[in-house]
Short mmCIF file of C-alpha atoms and ligand atoms in Angstrom, two decimals:
data_model
loop_
_atom_site.label_atom_id
_atom_site.label_comp_id
_atom_site.label_asym_id
_atom_site.label_seq_id
_atom_site.Cartn_x
_atom_site.Cartn_y
_atom_site.Cartn_z
CA UNK Y 1086 -69.37 -47.44 20.02
CA UNK Y 1087 -67.76 -43.76 20.37
CA UNK Y 1088 -70.88 -41.26 21.10
CA UNK Y 1089 -68.38 -38.29 22.11
CA UNK Y 1090 -64.50 -36.86 22.11
CA UNK Y 1091 -63.82 -33.86 23.79
CA UNK Y 1092 -60.12 -31.86 24.63
CA UNK Y 1093 -58.77 -28.90 26.66
CA UNK Y 1094 -55.40 -27.56 27.28
CA UNK Y 1095 -54.25 -28.54 30.53
CA UNK Y 1096 -50.61 -27.99 31.95
CA UNK Y 1097 -47.43 -29.76 32.27
CA UNK Y 1098 -44.97 -30.38 34.66
CA UNK Y 1099 -42.77 -27.81 33.70
CA UNK Y 1100 -45.96 -25.36 33.36
CA UNK Y 1101 -46.42 -25.54 30.01
CA UNK Y 1102 -49.50 -26.03 27.89
CA UNK Y 1103 -50.28 -29.69 26.76
CA UNK Y 1104 -53.21 -31.93 24.81
CA UNK Y 1105 -55.94 -34.13 27.21
CA UNK Y 1106 -58.24 -36.05 25.38
CA UNK Y 1107 -62.17 -37.08 26.73
CA UNK Y 1108 -63.81 -39.74 24.60
CA UNK Y 1109 -67.36 -41.00 25.92
CA UNK Y 1110 -69.27 -44.19 25.32
CA UNK Y 1111 -72.82 -44.63 24.57
CA UNK Y 1112 -73.40 -46.25 28.02
CA UNK Y 1113 -71.93 -43.10 29.42
CA UNK Y 1114 -68.43 -44.42 30.71
CA UNK Y 1115 -65.54 -41.45 30.08
CA UNK Y 1116 -61.82 -42.24 29.15
CA UNK Y 1117 -59.41 -39.57 30.04
CA UNK Y 1118 -55.79 -39.28 28.60
CA UNK Y 1119 -52.77 -36.53 28.68
CA UNK Y 1120 -49.92 -36.45 26.73
CA UNK Y 1121 -45.89 -35.38 27.47
CA UNK Y 1122 -43.65 -33.26 26.31
CA UNK Y 1123 -39.88 -33.40 26.17
CA UNK Y 1124 -37.31 -31.03 25.97
CA UNK Y 1125 -33.95 -32.94 24.14
CA UNK Y 1126 -36.42 -33.93 21.30
CA UNK Y 1127 -34.81 -35.52 18.68
CA UNK Y 1128 -35.65 -33.78 15.12
CA UNK Y 1129 -36.88 -36.79 13.47
CA UNK Y 1130 -40.03 -36.70 16.20
CA UNK Y 1131 -43.41 -36.44 15.36
CA UNK Y 1132 -44.46 -32.65 15.77
CA UNK Y 1133 -46.18 -31.18 18.66
CA UNK Y 1134 -48.66 -28.73 17.26
CA UNK Y 1135 -47.85 -25.31 19.45
CA UNK Y 1136 -50.03 -22.05 18.37
CA UNK Y 1137 -46.69 -19.57 18.27
CA UNK Y 1138 -49.08 -16.85 19.17
CA UNK Y 1139 -49.08 -14.63 21.96
CA UNK Y 1140 -50.23 -16.74 24.76
CA UNK Y 1141 -47.84 -19.15 26.92
CA UNK Y 1142 -44.45 -17.82 25.06
CA UNK Y 1143 -45.88 -19.20 21.56
CA UNK Y 1144 -46.32 -22.80 23.36
CA UNK Y 1145 -50.35 -23.41 23.82
CA UNK Y 1146 -52.18 -25.75 22.00
CA UNK Y 1147 -55.45 -24.53 21.12
CA UNK Y 1148 -55.33 -25.25 17.94
CA UNK Y 1149 -54.44 -29.09 18.67
CA UNK Y 1150 -57.61 -28.91 20.82
CA UNK Y 1151 -59.74 -27.75 18.04
CA UNK Y 1152 -58.36 -30.40 15.69
CA UNK Y 1153 -59.43 -32.77 17.67
CA UNK Y 1154 -62.87 -31.49 18.61
CA UNK Y 1155 -63.44 -30.38 14.68
CA UNK Y 1156 -61.89 -32.90 12.86
CA UNK Y 1157 -60.91 -36.00 14.76
CA UNK Y 1158 -64.12 -36.40 16.38
CA UNK Y 1159 -66.60 -36.74 13.53
CA UNK Y 1160 -64.57 -39.08 12.01
CA UNK Y 1161 -64.22 -41.65 14.81
CA UNK Y 1162 -67.64 -40.75 16.50
CA UNK Y 1163 -69.67 -44.09 15.90
CA UNK Y 1164 -66.94 -46.61 16.03
CA UNK Y 1165 -65.91 -49.06 18.84
CA UNK Y 1166 -63.08 -48.27 20.96
CA UNK Y 1167 -61.85 -52.05 20.98
CA UNK Y 1168 -60.98 -51.03 17.05
CA UNK Y 1169 -57.85 -49.43 18.09
CA UNK Y 1170 -55.72 -49.57 14.79
CA UNK Y 1171 -58.68 -48.67 12.63
CA UNK Y 1172 -59.19 -45.71 15.00
CA UNK Y 1173 -55.46 -44.61 15.06
CA UNK Y 1174 -55.26 -45.21 11.28
CA UNK Y 1175 -58.54 -43.08 10.19
CA UNK Y 1176 -56.69 -40.39 12.33
CA UNK Y 1177 -53.14 -41.02 10.67
CA UNK Y 1178 -54.76 -40.44 7.04
CA UNK Y 1179 -57.13 -37.58 8.30
CA UNK Y 1180 -53.69 -36.01 9.26
CA UNK Y 1181 -51.64 -37.09 5.72
CA UNK Y 1182 -48.45 -36.28 6.67
CA UNK Y 1183 -45.28 -38.49 7.88
CA UNK Y 1184 -44.44 -36.55 10.30
CA UNK Y 1185 -48.12 -35.70 11.76
CA UNK Y 1186 -47.39 -31.81 11.38
CA UNK Y 1187 -51.13 -31.39 10.18
CA UNK Y 1188 -52.99 -32.05 13.00
CA UNK Y 1189 -50.36 -32.52 15.72
CA UNK Y 1190 -48.90 -35.70 17.39
CA UNK Y 1191 -50.18 -34.02 20.33
CA UNK Y 1192 -53.79 -33.75 19.49
CA UNK Y 1193 -54.08 -37.69 17.65
CA UNK Y 1194 -52.25 -39.11 20.62
CA UNK Y 1195 -54.54 -37.87 23.20
CA UNK Y 1196 -57.48 -39.78 21.84
CA UNK Y 1197 -55.07 -42.53 20.88
CA UNK Y 1198 -54.43 -43.31 24.36
CA UNK Y 1199 -57.86 -42.41 25.34
CA UNK Y 1200 -59.56 -44.34 23.19
CA UNK Y 1201 -57.30 -47.39 24.68
CA UNK Y 1202 -58.84 -46.95 28.10
CA UNK Y 1203 -62.15 -46.51 27.10
CA UNK Y 1204 -62.03 -50.20 25.14
CA UNK Y 1205 -60.41 -51.54 28.32
CA UNK Y 1206 -63.25 -49.56 30.66
CA UNK Y 1207 -65.96 -51.12 28.33
CA UNK Y 1208 -64.68 -54.57 28.56
CA UNK Y 1209 -63.91 -53.86 32.63
CA UNK Y 1210 -60.36 -55.08 32.01
CA UNK Y 1211 -57.40 -52.70 33.77
CA UNK Y 1212 -55.59 -51.37 31.21
CA UNK Y 1213 -52.56 -53.18 31.21
CA UNK Y 1214 -54.34 -56.36 30.77
CA UNK Y 1215 -56.19 -55.12 27.84
CA UNK Y 1216 -53.95 -54.09 25.84
CA UNK Y 1217 -51.17 -56.64 26.46
CA UNK Y 1218 -53.86 -59.91 26.08
CA UNK Y 1219 -52.61 -62.75 27.67
CA UNK Y 1220 -49.18 -62.19 29.29
CA UNK Y 1221 -47.24 -63.58 31.14
CA UNK Y 1222 -46.89 -60.40 32.59
CA UNK Y 1223 -43.87 -58.46 33.69
CA UNK Y 1224 -42.96 -56.16 35.84
CA UNK Y 1225 -40.05 -53.54 34.34
CA UNK Y 1226 -37.26 -53.05 36.09
CA UNK Y 1227 -36.85 -49.42 36.81
CA UNK Y 1228 -34.41 -46.97 34.87
CA UNK Y 1229 -34.48 -44.16 37.97
CA UNK Y 1230 -32.75 -40.77 36.82
CA UNK Y 1231 -31.21 -39.26 39.99
CA UNK Y 1232 -28.89 -36.98 38.68
CA UNK Y 1233 -30.25 -34.61 36.21
CA UNK Y 1234 -27.83 -32.76 33.52
CA UNK Y 1235 -27.89 -31.43 29.95
CA UNK Y 1236 -31.03 -29.65 29.05
CA UNK Y 1237 -32.71 -30.70 31.99
CA UNK Y 1238 -30.95 -28.79 34.59
CA UNK Y 1239 -29.33 -25.79 34.83
CA UNK Y 1240 -25.92 -27.55 36.17
CA UNK Y 1241 -22.87 -27.57 34.52
CA UNK Y 1242 -23.39 -31.60 33.75
CA UNK Y 1243 -23.26 -32.61 30.15
CA UNK Y 1244 -24.86 -36.11 30.29
CA UNK Y 1245 -28.30 -35.64 30.60
CA UNK Y 1246 -29.24 -38.47 32.69
CA UNK Y 1247 -27.36 -40.88 35.45
CA UNK Y 1248 -29.62 -43.43 36.33
CA UNK Y 1249 -29.67 -45.98 39.21
CA UNK Y 1250 -31.13 -49.27 37.92
CA UNK Y 1251 -32.09 -51.70 40.89
CA UNK Y 1252 -32.38 -54.94 39.78
CA UNK Y 1253 -31.23 -57.88 42.92
CA UNK Y 1254 -34.30 -57.50 44.15
CA UNK Y 1255 -37.05 -60.14 44.75
CA UNK Y 1256 -40.41 -57.81 43.16
CA UNK Y 1257 -40.69 -54.46 41.52
CA UNK Y 1258 -42.13 -53.02 45.32
CA UNK Y 1259 -38.48 -53.90 46.43
CA UNK Y 1260 -36.43 -52.65 43.61
CA UNK Y 1261 -38.60 -49.42 44.31
CA UNK Y 1262 -37.98 -49.35 47.84
CA UNK Y 1263 -34.21 -49.61 47.25
CA UNK Y 1264 -34.02 -47.25 44.28
CA UNK Y 1265 -35.86 -44.59 46.69
CA UNK Y 1266 -33.27 -45.41 49.43
CA UNK Y 1267 -30.51 -44.47 47.42
CA UNK Y 1268 -31.81 -41.10 46.76
CA UNK Y 1269 -32.66 -40.37 49.68
CA UNK Y 1270 -28.96 -41.35 50.92
CA UNK Y 1271 -27.67 -39.20 47.32
CA UNK Y 1272 -29.68 -36.28 49.01
CA UNK Y 1273 -27.35 -36.29 52.55
CA UNK Y 1274 -24.54 -37.02 50.63
CA UNK Y 1275 -24.50 -34.00 48.09
CA UNK Y 1276 -25.46 -31.94 51.36
CA UNK Y 1277 -22.34 -33.02 53.08
CA UNK Y 1278 -20.67 -32.46 50.19
CA UNK Y 1279 -21.90 -28.77 50.32
CA UNK Y 1280 -23.53 -29.24 46.93
CA UNK Y 1281 -26.90 -27.96 45.76
CA UNK Y 1282 -29.79 -30.29 46.15
CA UNK Y 1283 -32.44 -28.68 44.36
CA UNK Y 1284 -34.24 -31.05 41.44
CA UNK Y 1285 -34.12 -30.99 37.70
CA UNK Y 1286 -37.33 -31.73 35.16
CA UNK Y 1287 -37.14 -35.20 35.98
CA UNK Y 1288 -36.99 -35.51 40.23
CA UNK Y 1289 -33.06 -35.83 40.17
CA UNK Y 1290 -30.57 -33.45 41.79
CA UNK Y 1291 -28.80 -31.29 39.89
CA UNK Y 1292 -25.65 -30.48 41.34
CA UNK Y 1293 -23.26 -28.81 39.82
CA UNK Y 1294 -20.34 -31.91 39.60
CA UNK Y 1295 -16.67 -31.94 38.23
CA UNK Y 1296 -18.21 -34.16 35.69
CA UNK Y 1297 -19.56 -37.15 34.55
CA UNK Y 1298 -16.89 -39.47 36.31
CA UNK Y 1299 -17.79 -37.38 39.78
CA UNK Y 1300 -21.32 -38.18 39.23
CA UNK Y 1301 -20.63 -41.92 38.72
CA UNK Y 1302 -19.22 -41.65 42.55
CA UNK Y 1303 -21.24 -40.53 44.03
CA UNK Y 1304 -24.21 -43.02 43.18
CA UNK Y 1305 -21.28 -45.59 44.38
CA UNK Y 1306 -21.31 -44.00 47.16
CA UNK Y 1307 -24.74 -43.63 47.98
CA UNK Y 1308 -25.54 -47.31 46.90
CA UNK Y 1309 -22.87 -48.58 48.90
CA UNK Y 1310 -24.08 -46.10 51.92
CA UNK Y 1311 -27.15 -48.21 51.85
CA UNK Y 1312 -25.83 -51.57 52.55
CA UNK Y 1313 -26.47 -52.40 48.38
CA UNK Y 1314 -23.65 -53.74 46.15
CA UNK Y 1315 -22.99 -51.96 42.88
CA UNK Y 1316 -23.52 -54.29 40.19
CA UNK Y 1317 -25.04 -57.02 42.23
CA UNK Y 1318 -28.02 -55.15 43.47
CA UNK Y 1319 -28.20 -52.01 41.72
CA UNK Y 1320 -26.74 -50.91 38.68
CA UNK Y 1321 -25.67 -47.93 36.58
CA UNK Y 1322 -27.27 -46.48 33.07
CA UNK Y 1323 -26.99 -43.29 31.69
CA UNK Y 1324 -28.45 -41.17 28.62
CA UNK Y 1325 -25.92 -38.58 27.29
CA UNK Y 1326 -28.48 -37.25 25.00
CA UNK Y 1327 -25.79 -37.02 22.65
CA UNK Y 1328 -27.68 -34.87 19.95
CA UNK Y 1329 -27.46 -32.22 22.07
CA UNK Y 1330 -23.64 -31.99 22.70
CA UNK Y 1331 -23.27 -32.48 18.99
CA UNK Y 1332 -22.04 -29.74 16.66
CA UNK Y 1333 -19.95 -30.11 13.21
CA UNK Y 1334 -18.74 -32.88 13.71
CA UNK Y 1335 -17.74 -33.16 17.17
CA UNK Y 1336 -19.38 -33.69 20.52
CA UNK Y 1337 -18.62 -30.89 23.28
CA UNK Y 1338 -18.82 -31.25 26.54
CA UNK Y 1339 -19.33 -27.71 27.41
CA UNK Y 1340 -18.93 -28.35 31.46
CA UNK Y 1341 -16.27 -30.66 31.35
CA UNK Y 1342 -14.48 -28.73 28.50
CA UNK Y 1343 -13.64 -31.02 26.24
CA UNK Y 1344 -14.46 -32.19 22.72
CA UNK Y 1345 -13.99 -35.41 21.29
CA UNK Y 1346 -14.72 -36.69 17.40
CA UNK Y 1347 -16.76 -39.56 17.04
CA UNK Y 1348 -13.51 -41.98 17.65
CA UNK Y 1349 -12.65 -40.51 20.56
CA UNK Y 1350 -16.29 -40.41 22.05
CA UNK Y 1351 -16.25 -44.42 21.89
CA UNK Y 1352 -12.63 -44.64 23.51
CA UNK Y 1353 -14.20 -42.47 26.32
CA UNK Y 1354 -17.27 -44.85 26.67
CA UNK Y 1355 -15.17 -48.04 26.79
CA UNK Y 1356 -12.94 -46.68 29.41
CA UNK Y 1357 -15.78 -45.42 31.46
CA UNK Y 1358 -17.17 -48.87 31.11
CA UNK Y 1359 -13.65 -50.61 32.18
CA UNK Y 1360 -13.66 -48.50 34.87
CA UNK Y 1361 -17.35 -48.69 36.18
CA UNK Y 1362 -17.96 -52.26 35.36
CA UNK Y 1363 -21.93 -51.60 36.70
CA UNK Y 1364 -23.00 -49.37 33.77
CA UNK Y 1365 -25.17 -51.87 32.33
CA UNK Y 1366 -26.94 -49.10 29.95
CA UNK Y 1367 -25.65 -46.19 27.81
CA UNK Y 1368 -28.69 -44.24 26.09
CA UNK Y 1369 -27.84 -41.85 23.09
CA UNK Y 1370 -24.04 -42.56 23.36
CA UNK Y 1371 -23.99 -40.56 19.70
CA UNK Y 1372 -26.20 -37.92 17.70
CA UNK Y 1373 -29.50 -38.70 16.20
CA UNK Y 1374 -27.80 -38.66 12.28
CA UNK Y 1375 -24.42 -39.90 13.07
CA UNK Y 1376 -24.74 -43.54 11.83
CA UNK Y 1377 -21.14 -43.78 11.38
CA UNK Y 1378 -20.56 -43.08 15.03
CA UNK Y 1379 -23.75 -45.56 16.25
CA UNK Y 1380 -22.01 -48.38 14.42
CA UNK Y 1381 -18.54 -47.98 15.39
CA UNK Y 1382 -20.28 -47.26 19.01
CA UNK Y 1383 -21.98 -50.94 18.84
CA UNK Y 1384 -19.32 -52.74 17.21
CA UNK Y 1385 -17.20 -51.52 20.30
CA UNK Y 1386 -19.60 -51.93 23.16
CA UNK Y 1387 -22.79 -53.78 21.74
CA UNK Y 1388 -21.67 -57.06 23.18
CA UNK Y 1389 -20.85 -55.96 26.45
CA UNK Y 1390 -23.84 -53.34 28.00
CA UNK Y 1391 -26.92 -51.94 26.13
CA UNK Y 1392 -27.02 -49.58 23.76
CA UNK Y 1393 -30.49 -47.49 23.73
CA UNK Y 1394 -31.57 -45.16 20.42
CA UNK Y 1395 -33.50 -42.85 21.49
CA UNK Y 1396 -33.19 -39.65 19.37
CA UNK Y 1397 -31.79 -41.85 16.73
CA UNK Y 1398 -35.01 -44.34 16.47
CA UNK Y 1399 -37.76 -41.59 17.81
CA UNK Y 1400 -40.02 -44.83 18.34
CA UNK Y 1401 -40.46 -44.71 14.67
CA UNK Y 1402 -40.97 -48.38 13.02
CA UNK Y 1403 -38.81 -46.85 9.73
CA UNK Y 1404 -36.07 -45.58 11.86
CA UNK Y 1405 -35.20 -48.39 14.35
CA UNK Y 1406 -35.59 -50.91 10.44
CA UNK Y 1407 -32.40 -49.00 9.45
CA UNK Y 1408 -31.13 -49.55 12.99
CA UNK Y 1409 -31.52 -53.25 12.90
CA UNK Y 1410 -30.33 -53.53 9.12
CA UNK Y 1411 -27.30 -51.39 9.99
CA UNK Y 1412 -26.69 -52.55 13.38
CA UNK Y 1413 -26.61 -49.41 15.24
CA UNK Y 1414 -27.59 -49.98 19.14
CA UNK Y 1415 -29.36 -53.14 20.56
CA UNK Y 1416 -32.11 -51.55 22.19
CA UNK Y 1417 -35.10 -48.80 21.74
CA UNK Y 1418 -36.45 -46.11 23.90
CA UNK Y 1419 -40.46 -46.05 23.55
CA UNK Y 1420 -42.17 -42.62 23.65
CA UNK Y 1421 -45.51 -42.75 22.50
CA UNK Y 1422 -45.41 -39.41 21.56
CA UNK Y 1423 -42.51 -39.53 19.49
CA UNK Y 1424 -44.32 -41.18 17.00
CA UNK Y 1425 -48.43 -40.44 17.80
CA UNK Y 1426 -50.39 -43.71 18.10
CA UNK Y 1427 -50.61 -46.71 20.17
CA UNK Y 1428 -50.59 -48.83 17.32
CA UNK Y 1429 -47.44 -47.68 15.82
CA UNK Y 1430 -46.06 -47.88 19.70
CA UNK Y 1431 -46.56 -51.16 19.86
CA UNK Y 1432 -45.39 -52.03 15.97
CA UNK Y 1433 -41.84 -50.79 17.27
CA UNK Y 1434 -41.96 -52.68 20.31
CA UNK Y 1435 -42.83 -55.73 18.42
CA UNK Y 1436 -40.29 -55.16 15.53
CA UNK Y 1437 -37.93 -54.66 18.48
CA UNK Y 1438 -38.57 -57.92 20.24
CA UNK Y 1439 -38.34 -59.79 17.05
CA UNK Y 1440 -35.04 -58.68 16.04
CA UNK Y 1441 -33.43 -59.02 19.48
CA UNK Y 1442 -33.46 -55.25 20.59
CA UNK Y 1443 -34.88 -54.61 24.10
CA UNK Y 1444 -37.27 -51.88 24.37
CA UNK Y 1445 -37.61 -48.94 27.51
CA UNK Y 1446 -41.19 -47.65 27.97
CA UNK Y 1447 -40.44 -44.13 28.55
CA UNK Y 1448 -41.98 -40.98 30.07
CA UNK Y 1449 -40.78 -37.23 28.55
CA UNK Y 1450 -39.39 -34.88 30.80
CA UNK Y 1451 -42.59 -32.72 30.59
CA UNK Y 1452 -44.93 -34.91 32.41
CA UNK Y 1453 -48.21 -35.04 33.50
CA UNK Y 1454 -50.76 -37.74 36.49
CA UNK Y 1455 -51.51 -40.34 33.50
CA UNK Y 1456 -49.35 -43.10 34.24
CA UNK Y 1457 -50.28 -44.99 30.84
CA UNK Y 1458 -46.74 -45.76 30.26
CA UNK Y 1459 -46.56 -47.66 33.40
CA UNK Y 1460 -49.94 -50.17 31.78
CA UNK Y 1461 -47.95 -50.01 28.66
CA UNK Y 1462 -44.93 -51.37 30.41
CA UNK Y 1463 -46.38 -54.36 32.04
CA UNK Y 1464 -48.81 -55.52 29.04
CA UNK Y 1465 -46.06 -55.64 26.30
CA UNK Y 1466 -43.51 -57.06 29.16
CA UNK Y 1467 -40.25 -55.43 27.86
CA UNK Y 1468 -38.94 -55.31 31.36
CA UNK Y 1469 -38.00 -52.26 31.53
CA UNK Y 1470 -39.05 -48.59 32.59
CA UNK Y 1471 -37.70 -45.19 32.45
CA UNK Y 1472 -39.63 -42.53 34.35
CA UNK Y 1473 -37.75 -40.39 36.44
CA UNK Y 1474 -36.38 -40.34 39.75
CA UNK Y 1475 -38.84 -41.14 42.80
CA UNK Y 1476 -39.97 -37.69 43.64
CA UNK Y 1477 -42.50 -35.34 42.21
CA UNK Y 1478 -46.24 -36.24 41.18
CA UNK Y 1479 -45.65 -36.62 37.93
CA UNK Y 1480 -42.94 -39.31 38.36
CA UNK Y 1481 -44.09 -40.94 41.09
CA UNK Y 1482 -47.39 -41.18 39.88
CA UNK Y 1483 -45.92 -43.91 37.11
CA UNK Y 1484 -44.30 -45.97 39.78
CA UNK Y 1485 -46.89 -46.16 42.29
CA UNK Y 1486 -49.42 -47.47 39.28
CA UNK Y 1487 -46.87 -50.59 38.88
CA UNK Y 1488 -46.96 -51.32 42.45
CA UNK Y 1489 -51.61 -51.18 42.23
CA UNK Y 1490 -50.36 -53.55 39.14
CA UNK Y 1491 -48.52 -55.81 40.52
CA UNK Y 1492 -50.84 -55.75 43.70
CA UNK Y 1493 -53.33 -57.08 41.33
CA UNK Y 1494 -51.43 -59.55 39.81
CA UNK Y 1495 -50.27 -61.00 42.89
CA UNK Y 1496 -48.57 -64.30 42.80
CA UNK Y 1497 -48.53 -63.68 39.11
CA UNK Y 1498 -46.40 -60.63 39.29
CA UNK Y 1499 -42.74 -61.25 37.50
CA UNK Y 1500 -39.78 -59.39 37.94
CA UNK Y 1501 -37.72 -58.26 35.56
CA UNK Y 1502 -34.40 -57.80 37.04
CA UNK Y 1503 -31.76 -57.86 34.63
CA UNK Y 1504 -33.21 -60.35 32.51
CA UNK Y 1505 -34.19 -58.29 29.38
CA UNK Y 1506 -30.82 -55.60 29.08
CA UNK Y 1507 -28.89 -56.46 25.92
CA UNK Y 1508 -25.27 -57.06 25.62
CA UNK Y 1509 -24.71 -58.76 29.07
CA UNK Y 1510 -22.53 -61.57 28.78
CA UNK Y 1511 -24.67 -64.40 30.25
P1 PGA J 1866 -37.25 -35.21 26.90
O1 PGA J 1866 -35.91 -36.56 27.69
O2 PGA J 1866 -38.45 -36.30 27.50
O3 PGA J 1866 -36.46 -34.01 26.90
O4 PGA J 1866 -36.48 -35.41 25.24
C1 PGA J 1866 -35.69 -37.40 27.93
C2 PGA J 1866 -34.88 -38.28 26.98
O5 PGA J 1866 -33.90 -37.88 26.16
O6 PGA J 1866 -34.59 -39.42 27.27
ZN1 ZN J 1867 -33.21 -40.06 25.68
#
């Protein structure tokens, strides 16, 4: 049983404070976990408790740390760490708010993740095997964000993420290699075009380009330049993060100098998908509360490509249930810190799978070296992970953990490819 709980303030990949928790067993075993943090956060996400004082521009997390040590610790000491749901529910009830604003989702999640890791250690199982049970274990297809825009960079791109999806591979390791080769080829290409090759928050390049079309063109060129076939070996995906562009009923693409109403935006996506048939997934094509827009988009494109809800669902079973009921999106982005416990995260994944929505396990733009999501992605077997460019330790830590897991599984490691992508006509 748990005999000790500790927490501290550490830094994330953007240099902002975040919470790290440690949980101990009577045997002396200790597990540690750190929570990530978003920049383009959805307004319905669980609350990240920040101090709001003079330290770190108000972003300190000392209050969340104190909540772990003084409020959460006494309630969970004495419990077996294998009782994940019990421990998560104790924290949810102790918090007492629908959005975890009392203790802070950062405080609660750090403990929730550390408890899972401790239980795995106690059972001498890797985390992915402990969470998932029996398998089969599917290594996810990486969605690698190699061009950053929007809230993650200072360039003029309105769309937040341009991702390459290496799916035509025999294994996860081969897919990672293919995507990484394209990343390097993209850098050379941008350099030759006289573009900036400094990177954004998720490790992707952040050049000024004419707009989404030019970004897609450059990616196609980088893919072909490596000898891969767009659509066959490597496809493309976008995260528009449209909540960030939505203003008073209009989607304002400031960099491109264009405003769209929801109908026009759906038209724009239809055209984009006709011109670039190897775009297999669009995330947050519509804003978090534009339900009518989401329904329109899903009717227009849901049978052809994967439409991923991030800000609209915020990893919340209640919001996903509305989406399923109303026919909005056909996939859900899964971010542990949007909801704040492992138990609720698993609940959302389960709901998605049972309703033929795909689920994509995701990092945040502010990350640490904790590779928890890599283990989670294999254990739940949803077949897709979104964890940035193959550069910067905060991103690479996740890919490297997946390489270790693949090696551990050996011949049993199945690679997802495009199998789990929704909307594709078989
Ligand atoms: P965030 O971005 O972590 O800044 O919210 C990631 C995403 O929008 O998917
Ligand atoms: Zn997103």
